[in-house]
Amino acid sequence: MGSLNLEQLIDDLGCSLLCCKPDSRLSILYASKAFFRTLGYAKDEISALLEEGPEPVLRNNPPVDWERIREEIRAKGFANPELRLIKKDGHHIWASYRVRLQKDQDGAEFFSGVLEDITLRRRSRRQRLEQAQELEALTANVPCGVLRCRSDEFLTLNFVSEGFCRMTGYRRDEIAAEFGSRFIQMIYEKDRDLLLRQAGGRMRRDGAAELTYRIMGKSGRLIWVLDKSRVQEDCNGNVWLYSVLMDITETQKAQEELAATEERYRMILEHAADPVVDFDLKTSRIYYSPAFTARFGTGFPQYGNLMADLPELSLIYEPDRRRLTEKADRLLHGEVLEDDEFRFLGADGVYIWCNVHPAAFLDEQGKAARLIVVISDIDRRKKESIALRQRAEHDLLTGLYNRVTAVGKIEKVIARSEREERHALFVIDIDNFKNVNDRLGHLKGDELIVETAARIKRLFREEDIVGRIGGDEFVVFLRGITSVNLVVKKAECIGNAFRENSISGPVCVSGSVGISFYPYDGNSYEELFRKADAAMYAAKKSGKDSFRVYTSEIDEIARS
């Protein structure tokens, strides 16, 4: 093992060695290469840190008290002053000098230690101080409380604004002394568990929370606050909770007074034109307005867990139940939801489209106590909208997707496909279709297109995409294929479908099919279509009434 180079080791750690006489000039006895390199000087350009001239290298303000440094070293063995050193280019650095007193062979004392560049550390410390001062200045006069606390089980306070002190009546030193700077101790005891549970749940979703709870004022009165909080992580990995607290005590009193008007509210519900369901989560009582029973019938339970029964409730169209259940759960957990549309079973046994407007009312603990749902009949408007969309998305003659819709849906599937997924694109064209129109007439031609579309559609699943993209041209996007043999069988079935058509006469009907595979032949509809189309034309050139799978040689055939 080679000898240990101590100076090189210290240099590698980003430090340098410095030995100085304890004289008025701090004459340099020895400095490592890293010291001179850091300051930008050659080794022989600095002989002392404190020169008698106007430009010393060491310029602390106020100056370092080196006698005090010597006393500190004698007391505890070392000192750690921070030195402001001027570089050759005029800029400065801050260095931490971990120094001791040593004696040379003649018994004379000298300072000896390790210098570490702490410029960035001091700058970060200064920025934190400035930010704290800015936060203090910004929050000093706002009519609400601002807190910064650690995201721990105690919500340990790091900053308390003057507004919070005015709100509670406590001084900052009193908060530290009486509560140990633990904000959780200032919260009304019955609200603590709810606060931590709800805040934790919401923070996991989007980093923000809006909660209502009570805190204890100095006079002993309970103060209702609306807390708007957000979690922020600083550059050192510390997680902070920033909260803006507004005193809503008077608002809460108004809400309590509003609760006293329950009977009047009930009377309004009795005369509401739209069906209304009122579910009391505390008593499990369910109320249905007269308009509800008139539209959806009677026989619904008056008591029970409506939330648990939703997934099996026949009143709701089965494909809509899961979505409605998820929305109800989110509503009860404090989310504000927009209206949505679901299908409900009418008293006549027919499902109708309805607009659902939900609202959750919270108790003093911030938990959902009542769920009210207003249901509006939008069946006619919804069905007209669906019909308009169907006409816009589908080919009027065949009922298949039109070109724009088919291409859009295929591109969406491609964009969402996982790496291992495989699909196939068929381009299908009726052979000699012009002869059908010329010999049998355009009505027969349309009849052939309609029958061909229907036969092709029956060959594929609901999740596959079948569209008409031209006069006698169709595309099929076969999703999630497991083997090439499956694709080949489908292509053969398409050919048989042409041969079994009901058009009779002097015209023989057949079709040509071209096939390309995702992702082997392309990662976009345009690329897949170009290659499948080339394969289809190769099938036509080779005698029609057949199919071809795209290969690189196909392009040569298509161009010939």
Coordinates of N, CA and C in Angstrom, one line a residue, residues 81-271:
P81 N -13.6 30.1 12.8 CA -14.0 31.4 12.3 C -14.4 31.3 10.8
E82 N -15.2 32.2 10.3 CA -15.6 32.3 8.9 C -14.8 33.5 8.3
L83 N -14.0 33.2 7.3 CA -13.2 34.2 6.7 C -13.7 34.7 5.3
R84 N -13.6 36.0 5.1 CA -14.0 36.5 3.8 C -12.7 36.8 3.0
L85 N -12.4 36.0 2.0 CA -11.1 36.1 1.3 C -11.4 36.7 -0.1
I86 N -10.6 37.6 -0.5 CA -10.7 38.3 -1.8 C -9.9 37.5 -2.9
K87 N -10.5 37.1 -4.0 CA -9.8 36.4 -5.0 C -9.0 37.4 -5.9
K88 N -8.2 36.9 -6.7 CA -7.3 37.8 -7.6 C -8.2 38.6 -8.5
D89 N -9.3 38.0 -9.0 CA -10.2 38.7 -9.9 C -11.1 39.7 -9.3
G90 N -11.0 39.9 -7.9 CA -11.8 40.9 -7.2 C -13.0 40.3 -6.6
H91 N -13.5 39.1 -6.9 CA -14.6 38.5 -6.3 C -14.1 37.9 -4.9
H92 N -15.1 37.6 -4.1 CA -14.8 37.0 -2.8 C -15.4 35.7 -2.6
I93 N -14.8 34.9 -1.7 CA -15.4 33.7 -1.2 C -15.4 33.7 0.3
W94 N -16.4 32.9 0.9 CA -16.4 32.7 2.3 C -15.8 31.3 2.6
A95 N -14.9 31.3 3.6 CA -14.3 30.0 3.9 C -14.4 29.8 5.4
S96 N -14.7 28.5 5.8 CA -14.7 28.1 7.2 C -13.3 27.6 7.5
Y97 N -12.7 28.2 8.5 CA -11.3 27.9 8.9 C -11.3 27.1 10.2
R98 N -11.2 25.8 10.1 CA -11.1 25.0 11.3 C -9.7 24.9 11.8
V99 N -9.3 25.7 12.8 CA -7.9 26.0 13.1 C -7.6 25.6 14.5
R100 N -6.3 25.3 14.7 CA -5.7 25.0 16.0 C -4.4 25.8 16.1
L101 N -3.9 25.8 17.3 CA -2.6 26.4 17.6 C -1.6 25.3 17.7
Q102 N -0.5 25.5 17.0 CA 0.6 24.5 17.1 C 1.9 25.2 17.3
K103 N 3.0 24.4 17.6 CA 4.3 25.0 17.9 C 5.3 24.4 16.9
D104 N 6.2 25.3 16.4 CA 7.3 24.8 15.6 C 8.4 24.2 16.4
Q105 N 9.5 23.9 15.8 CA 10.6 23.2 16.5 C 11.3 24.2 17.5
D106 N 11.1 25.5 17.3 CA 11.7 26.5 18.2 C 10.7 26.9 19.3
G107 N 9.5 26.3 19.3 CA 8.5 26.6 20.3 C 7.6 27.7 20.0
A108 N 7.7 28.3 18.8 CA 6.8 29.4 18.4 C 5.5 28.9 18.0
E109 N 4.4 29.6 18.4 CA 3.1 29.2 18.1 C 2.7 29.7 16.6
F110 N 1.9 28.9 16.0 CA 1.3 29.3 14.7 C -0.1 28.7 14.5
F111 N -0.9 29.4 13.7 CA -2.2 28.8 13.4 C -2.1 27.8 12.3
S112 N -2.8 26.7 12.5 CA -2.8 25.6 11.5 C -4.2 25.0 11.4
G113 N -4.7 24.9 10.1 CA -6.0 24.3 10.0 C -6.4 24.1 8.5
V114 N -7.7 23.7 8.4 CA -8.2 23.4 7.1 C -9.3 24.4 6.7
L115 N -9.2 24.9 5.4 CA -10.1 25.8 4.9 C -11.1 25.1 4.0
E116 N -12.4 25.4 4.2 CA -13.5 24.9 3.3 C -14.3 26.0 2.8
D117 N -14.5 26.0 1.5 CA -15.3 27.0 0.8 C -16.8 26.9 1.2
I118 N -17.4 27.9 1.9 CA -18.8 27.8 2.3 C -19.6 28.9 1.7
T119 N -19.1 29.4 0.5 CA -19.8 30.6 -0.1 C -21.3 30.2 -0.4
L120 N -21.5 29.1 -1.0 CA -22.9 28.7 -1.4 C -23.7 28.4 -0.2
R121 N -23.1 27.9 0.9 CA -23.8 27.6 2.1 C -24.3 28.9 2.8
R122 N -23.4 29.9 2.8 CA -23.7 31.2 3.4 C -24.8 31.9 2.5
R123 N -24.7 31.8 1.2 CA -25.6 32.4 0.3 C -27.0 31.8 0.5
S124 N -27.1 30.5 0.7 CA -28.3 29.8 1.0 C -28.9 30.2 2.3
R125 N -28.0 30.4 3.3 CA -28.5 30.8 4.6 C -29.0 32.2 4.5
R126 N -28.3 33.1 3.8 CA -28.8 34.5 3.6 C -30.2 34.5 2.9
Q127 N -30.3 33.7 1.8 CA -31.6 33.7 1.1 C -32.7 33.2 2.0
R128 N -32.4 32.2 2.9 CA -33.5 31.8 3.8 C -33.9 32.9 4.7
L129 N -32.9 33.6 5.2 CA -33.2 34.7 6.1 C -34.0 35.8 5.4
E130 N -33.6 36.1 4.2 CA -34.4 37.1 3.4 C -35.8 36.6 3.1
Q131 N -35.9 35.3 2.8 CA -37.3 34.8 2.6 C -38.1 34.9 3.8
A132 N -37.5 34.6 5.0 CA -38.3 34.7 6.2 C -38.7 36.1 6.5
Q133 N -37.8 37.1 6.2 CA -38.1 38.5 6.4 C -39.2 38.9 5.4
E134 N -39.2 38.4 4.2 CA -40.2 38.8 3.2 C -41.6 38.2 3.7
L135 N -41.6 36.9 4.1 CA -42.8 36.3 4.6 C -43.4 37.1 5.8
E136 N -42.5 37.5 6.7 CA -42.9 38.3 7.8 C -43.6 39.6 7.3
A137 N -42.9 40.3 6.4 CA -43.4 41.6 5.9 C -44.8 41.4 5.1
L138 N -44.9 40.3 4.4 CA -46.1 40.1 3.6 C -47.3 39.7 4.5
T139 N -47.0 39.0 5.6 CA -48.2 38.6 6.4 C -48.5 39.4 7.6
A140 N -47.7 40.5 7.8 CA -47.8 41.3 9.0 C -49.2 42.0 9.1
N141 N -49.7 42.4 8.0 CA -51.0 43.2 8.0 C -52.2 42.5 7.3
V142 N -52.1 41.3 6.9 CA -53.2 40.6 6.3 C -54.2 40.2 7.4
P143 N -55.5 40.3 7.1 CA -56.5 40.0 8.1 C -56.8 38.5 8.3
C144 N -55.8 37.7 8.3 CA -55.9 36.3 8.5 C -54.6 35.8 9.1
G145 N -54.6 34.5 9.5 CA -53.4 34.0 10.1 C -52.6 33.2 9.0
V146 N -51.3 33.2 9.1 CA -50.4 32.5 8.1 C -49.5 31.7 9.0
L147 N -49.4 30.4 8.7 CA -48.5 29.5 9.5 C -47.7 28.7 8.5
R148 N -46.5 28.3 9.0 CA -45.7 27.3 8.3 C -45.2 26.3 9.3
C149 N -45.6 25.1 9.1 CA -45.2 24.0 10.1 C -44.7 22.8 9.4
R150 N -44.0 22.0 10.1 CA -43.5 20.7 9.6 C -44.7 19.8 9.3
S151 N -44.6 19.0 8.3 CA -45.7 18.0 8.0 C -45.5 16.7 8.8
D152 N -45.5 16.9 10.2 CA -45.3 15.8 11.1 C -46.6 15.6 11.9
E153 N -46.6 14.7 12.8 CA -47.8 14.4 13.6 C -48.2 15.5 14.6
F154 N -47.2 16.4 14.9 CA -47.5 17.5 15.8 C -47.8 18.8 15.0
L155 N -47.6 18.9 13.7 CA -47.6 20.1 12.9 C -46.8 21.2 13.6
T156 N -45.5 20.8 13.8 CA -44.6 21.7 14.6 C -44.4 23.0 13.8
L157 N -44.7 24.1 14.5 CA -44.7 25.5 13.9 C -43.3 26.0 13.7
N158 N -43.1 26.5 12.5 CA -41.8 27.2 12.1 C -41.9 28.7 11.9
F159 N -43.2 29.1 11.6 CA -43.4 30.5 11.4 C -44.9 30.8 11.8
V160 N -45.1 31.9 12.5 CA -46.4 32.3 12.9 C -46.5 33.8 12.6
S161 N -47.6 34.1 11.9 CA -47.7 35.5 11.5 C -48.4 36.3 12.6
E162 N -48.2 37.7 12.5 CA -48.9 38.6 13.5 C -50.4 38.4 13.4
G163 N -50.9 38.2 12.2 CA -52.3 38.0 12.0 C -52.9 36.9 12.8
F164 N -52.1 35.8 12.9 CA -52.5 34.6 13.7 C -52.5 35.0 15.2
C165 N -51.5 35.7 15.6 CA -51.4 36.1 17.0 C -52.6 37.0 17.4
R166 N -53.0 37.9 16.5 CA -54.2 38.8 16.7 C -55.4 37.9 16.8
M167 N -55.5 36.9 15.9 CA -56.7 36.1 15.8 C -56.9 35.3 17.1
T168 N -55.8 34.8 17.7 CA -55.9 33.9 18.9 C -55.7 34.6 20.2
G169 N -55.0 35.8 20.1 CA -54.7 36.5 21.3 C -53.4 36.0 22.0
Y170 N -52.7 35.1 21.4 CA -51.4 34.6 21.9 C -50.3 35.3 21.2
R171 N -49.2 35.6 22.0 CA -48.0 36.1 21.5 C -47.2 34.9 21.0
R172 N -46.2 35.1 20.2 CA -45.4 34.0 19.7 C -44.7 33.2 20.8
D173 N -44.1 34.0 21.7 CA -43.4 33.3 22.8 C -44.4 32.5 23.7
E174 N -45.6 33.0 23.8 CA -46.6 32.2 24.6 C -47.0 30.9 23.8
I175 N -47.1 31.0 22.5 CA -47.4 29.8 21.7 C -46.2 28.7 21.9
A176 N -45.0 29.2 21.9 CA -43.9 28.3 22.1 C -43.9 27.7 23.5
A177 N -44.1 28.6 24.5 CA -44.1 28.1 25.9 C -45.3 27.2 26.3
E178 N -46.5 27.6 25.9 CA -47.7 26.9 26.3 C -47.9 25.6 25.5
F179 N -47.6 25.7 24.2 CA -48.0 24.6 23.3 C -46.7 23.9 22.8
G180 N -45.5 24.3 23.2 CA -44.3 23.7 22.6 C -44.2 23.8 21.1
S181 N -44.8 24.9 20.6 CA -44.8 25.2 19.1 C -45.4 24.1 18.4
R182 N -46.3 23.3 19.0 CA -47.1 22.3 18.3 C -48.5 22.8 18.0
F183 N -48.7 23.0 16.8 CA -50.0 23.6 16.4 C -51.2 22.6 16.7
I184 N -50.9 21.3 16.7 CA -51.9 20.3 16.9 C -52.5 20.5 18.3
Q185 N -51.7 21.1 19.3 CA -52.2 21.3 20.6 C -53.1 22.5 20.7
M186 N -53.1 23.4 19.7 CA -54.0 24.6 19.7 C -55.3 24.2 19.1
I187 N -55.4 23.1 18.4 CA -56.7 22.7 17.8 C -57.6 22.1 18.8
Y188 N -58.8 22.4 18.7 CA -59.9 21.8 19.6 C -59.8 20.3 19.6
E189 N -59.7 19.7 20.8 CA -59.4 18.3 20.9 C -60.3 17.4 20.0
K190 N -61.6 17.7 19.9 CA -62.5 16.9 19.2 C -62.3 16.9 17.7
D191 N -61.5 18.0 17.2 CA -61.3 18.1 15.8 C -59.9 17.6 15.3
R192 N -59.1 17.2 16.2 CA -57.7 16.9 15.9 C -57.6 15.7 14.9
D193 N -58.3 14.6 15.3 CA -58.2 13.3 14.5 C -58.8 13.6 13.1
L194 N -59.9 14.3 13.1 CA -60.5 14.6 11.8 C -59.6 15.4 10.9
L195 N -59.0 16.4 11.5 CA -58.0 17.2 10.8 C -56.9 16.4 10.1
L196 N -56.2 15.6 11.0 CA -55.1 14.9 10.5 C -55.5 13.9 9.4
R197 N -56.7 13.2 9.6 CA -57.1 12.2 8.7 C -57.5 12.9 7.3
Q198 N -58.3 13.9 7.4 CA -58.7 14.6 6.1 C -57.6 15.3 5.4
A199 N -56.8 15.9 6.2 CA -55.6 16.6 5.5 C -54.7 15.7 4.9
G200 N -54.4 14.5 5.6 CA -53.5 13.5 5.0 C -54.1 12.9 3.7
G201 N -55.3 12.7 3.7 CA -56.0 12.1 2.5 C -55.9 13.0 1.3
R202 N -56.2 14.3 1.6 CA -56.2 15.2 0.5 C -54.8 15.6 0.0
M203 N -53.8 15.7 0.9 CA -52.5 16.0 0.5 C -51.9 14.9 -0.4
R204 N -52.3 13.6 -0.2 CA -51.8 12.6 -1.1 C -52.3 12.7 -2.5
R205 N -53.4 13.4 -2.7 CA -53.9 13.5 -4.1 C -53.3 14.7 -4.8
D206 N -53.4 15.9 -4.3 CA -53.0 17.0 -5.1 C -52.1 18.0 -4.4
G207 N -51.7 17.7 -3.1 CA -50.8 18.6 -2.4 C -51.5 19.8 -1.7
A208 N -52.9 19.9 -1.8 CA -53.6 21.0 -1.2 C -54.8 20.4 -0.5
A209 N -55.2 21.3 0.5 CA -56.4 20.9 1.3 C -57.1 22.2 1.7
E210 N -58.4 22.0 1.9 CA -59.3 23.1 2.4 C -60.2 22.5 3.5
L211 N -59.9 22.9 4.7 CA -60.5 22.2 5.8 C -61.1 23.3 6.8
T212 N -62.1 22.8 7.5 CA -62.8 23.7 8.5 C -62.7 23.0 9.9
Y213 N -62.2 23.7 10.9 CA -62.1 23.1 12.2 C -62.0 24.3 13.2
R214 N -61.9 23.9 14.5 CA -61.8 24.9 15.6 C -60.5 24.9 16.3
I215 N -60.1 26.1 16.7 CA -58.9 26.3 17.5 C -59.2 27.0 18.8
M216 N -58.3 26.9 19.7 CA -58.6 27.5 21.0 C -57.9 28.9 21.1
G217 N -58.7 29.9 21.4 CA -58.2 31.2 21.6 C -57.7 31.4 23.1
K218 N -56.9 32.5 23.3 CA -56.3 32.7 24.6 C -57.4 32.9 25.7
S219 N -58.5 33.5 25.3 CA -59.6 33.8 26.2 C -60.4 32.5 26.5
G220 N -60.1 31.4 25.8 CA -60.9 30.2 26.0 C -62.0 30.0 25.0
R221 N -62.2 31.0 24.2 CA -63.3 30.8 23.2 C -62.9 30.0 22.0
L222 N -63.8 29.3 21.4 CA -63.5 28.5 20.3 C -63.6 29.3 19.0
I223 N -62.6 29.2 18.2 CA -62.6 30.0 16.9 C -62.7 29.0 15.7
W224 N -63.7 29.2 14.9 CA -63.9 28.4 13.7 C -62.9 29.0 12.7
V225 N -62.1 28.2 12.0 CA -61.2 28.7 11.0 C -61.4 27.9 9.7
L226 N -61.3 28.5 8.6 CA -61.2 27.9 7.3 C -59.7 27.8 6.9
D227 N -59.2 26.6 6.8 CA -57.7 26.4 6.6 C -57.5 26.0 5.1
K228 N -56.8 26.9 4.4 CA -56.4 26.5 3.0 C -54.9 26.2 3.1
S229 N -54.5 25.0 2.9 CA -53.1 24.5 3.1 C -52.6 24.0 1.8
R230 N -51.2 24.0 1.7 CA -50.5 23.4 0.6 C -49.2 22.9 1.2
V231 N -48.8 21.7 0.7 CA -47.5 21.1 1.1 C -46.4 21.6 0.1
Q232 N -45.2 21.9 0.6 CA -44.1 22.3 -0.2 C -42.8 21.7 0.3
E233 N -42.0 21.2 -0.6 CA -40.8 20.6 -0.2 C -39.6 21.5 -0.6
D234 N -38.7 21.9 0.4 CA -37.6 22.8 0.0 C -36.5 22.0 -0.6
C235 N -35.4 22.8 -0.9 CA -34.3 22.2 -1.6 C -33.5 21.2 -0.8
N236 N -33.7 21.3 0.6 CA -33.0 20.3 1.4 C -33.9 19.1 1.8
G237 N -35.0 18.9 1.1 CA -35.9 17.8 1.3 C -36.8 17.9 2.5
N238 N -36.8 19.1 3.2 CA -37.8 19.3 4.3 C -39.2 19.5 3.7
V239 N -40.2 18.9 4.3 CA -41.5 19.0 3.8 C -42.3 20.0 4.8
W240 N -42.8 21.1 4.2 CA -43.5 22.1 5.0 C -44.9 22.2 4.6
L241 N -45.7 22.6 5.6 CA -47.2 22.8 5.3 C -47.4 24.3 5.5
Y242 N -47.8 24.9 4.4 CA -48.2 26.4 4.5 C -49.7 26.5 4.6
S243 N -50.1 27.2 5.6 CA -51.6 27.4 5.8 C -52.0 28.8 6.0
V244 N -53.1 29.1 5.3 CA -53.7 30.5 5.5 C -55.0 30.2 6.2
L245 N -55.2 30.8 7.4 CA -56.4 30.5 8.2 C -57.2 31.8 8.3
M246 N -58.5 31.6 8.0 CA -59.5 32.7 8.1 C -60.5 32.4 9.2
D247 N -60.8 33.4 10.0 CA -61.7 33.3 11.1 C -63.1 33.3 10.5
I248 N -63.8 32.2 10.6 CA -65.2 32.1 10.0 C -66.2 31.8 11.1
T249 N -65.9 32.2 12.3 CA -66.8 31.9 13.4 C -68.2 32.5 13.2
E250 N -68.2 33.7 12.7 CA -69.5 34.3 12.4 C -70.3 33.6 11.3
T251 N -69.5 33.1 10.3 CA -70.2 32.4 9.2 C -70.8 31.1 9.8
Q252 N -70.0 30.4 10.7 CA -70.5 29.2 11.2 C -71.8 29.4 12.0
K253 N -71.9 30.5 12.7 CA -73.1 30.8 13.5 C -74.2 31.0 12.5
A254 N -74.0 31.7 11.4 CA -75.0 31.9 10.4 C -75.5 30.5 9.9
Q255 N -74.6 29.6 9.7 CA -74.9 28.3 9.2 C -75.8 27.5 10.2
E256 N -75.5 27.7 11.5 CA -76.3 27.0 12.5 C -77.7 27.6 12.5
E257 N -77.8 28.9 12.3 CA -79.1 29.5 12.2 C -79.9 29.0 11.0
L258 N -79.2 28.8 9.9 CA -79.8 28.3 8.7 C -80.3 26.9 8.9
A259 N -79.6 26.1 9.7 CA -80.1 24.8 10.0 C -81.5 24.8 10.7
A260 N -81.8 25.9 11.4 CA -83.1 26.0 12.1 C -84.2 26.1 11.2
T261 N -84.0 26.4 9.9 CA -85.0 26.5 8.9 C -85.3 25.2 8.2
E262 N -85.0 24.1 8.8 CA -85.1 22.8 8.2 C -86.6 22.5 7.7
E263 N -87.6 22.9 8.5 CA -88.9 22.7 8.1 C -89.4 23.4 6.9
R264 N -88.9 24.7 6.8 CA -89.2 25.5 5.7 C -88.6 24.9 4.4
Y265 N -87.4 24.4 4.6 CA -86.7 23.8 3.5 C -87.4 22.5 3.0
R266 N -88.0 21.8 4.0 CA -88.7 20.6 3.6 C -90.0 20.9 2.8
M267 N -90.6 22.0 3.2 CA -91.8 22.4 2.5 C -91.5 22.8 1.0
I268 N -90.3 23.4 0.8 CA -89.9 23.8 -0.5 C -89.7 22.5 -1.4
L269 N -89.0 21.5 -0.8 CA -88.8 20.3 -1.5 C -90.1 19.6 -1.9
E270 N -91.1 19.7 -1.0 CA -92.4 19.1 -1.3 C -93.0 19.7 -2.6
H271 N -92.7 20.9 -2.9 CA -93.3 21.6 -4.1 C -92.3 21.8 -5.3

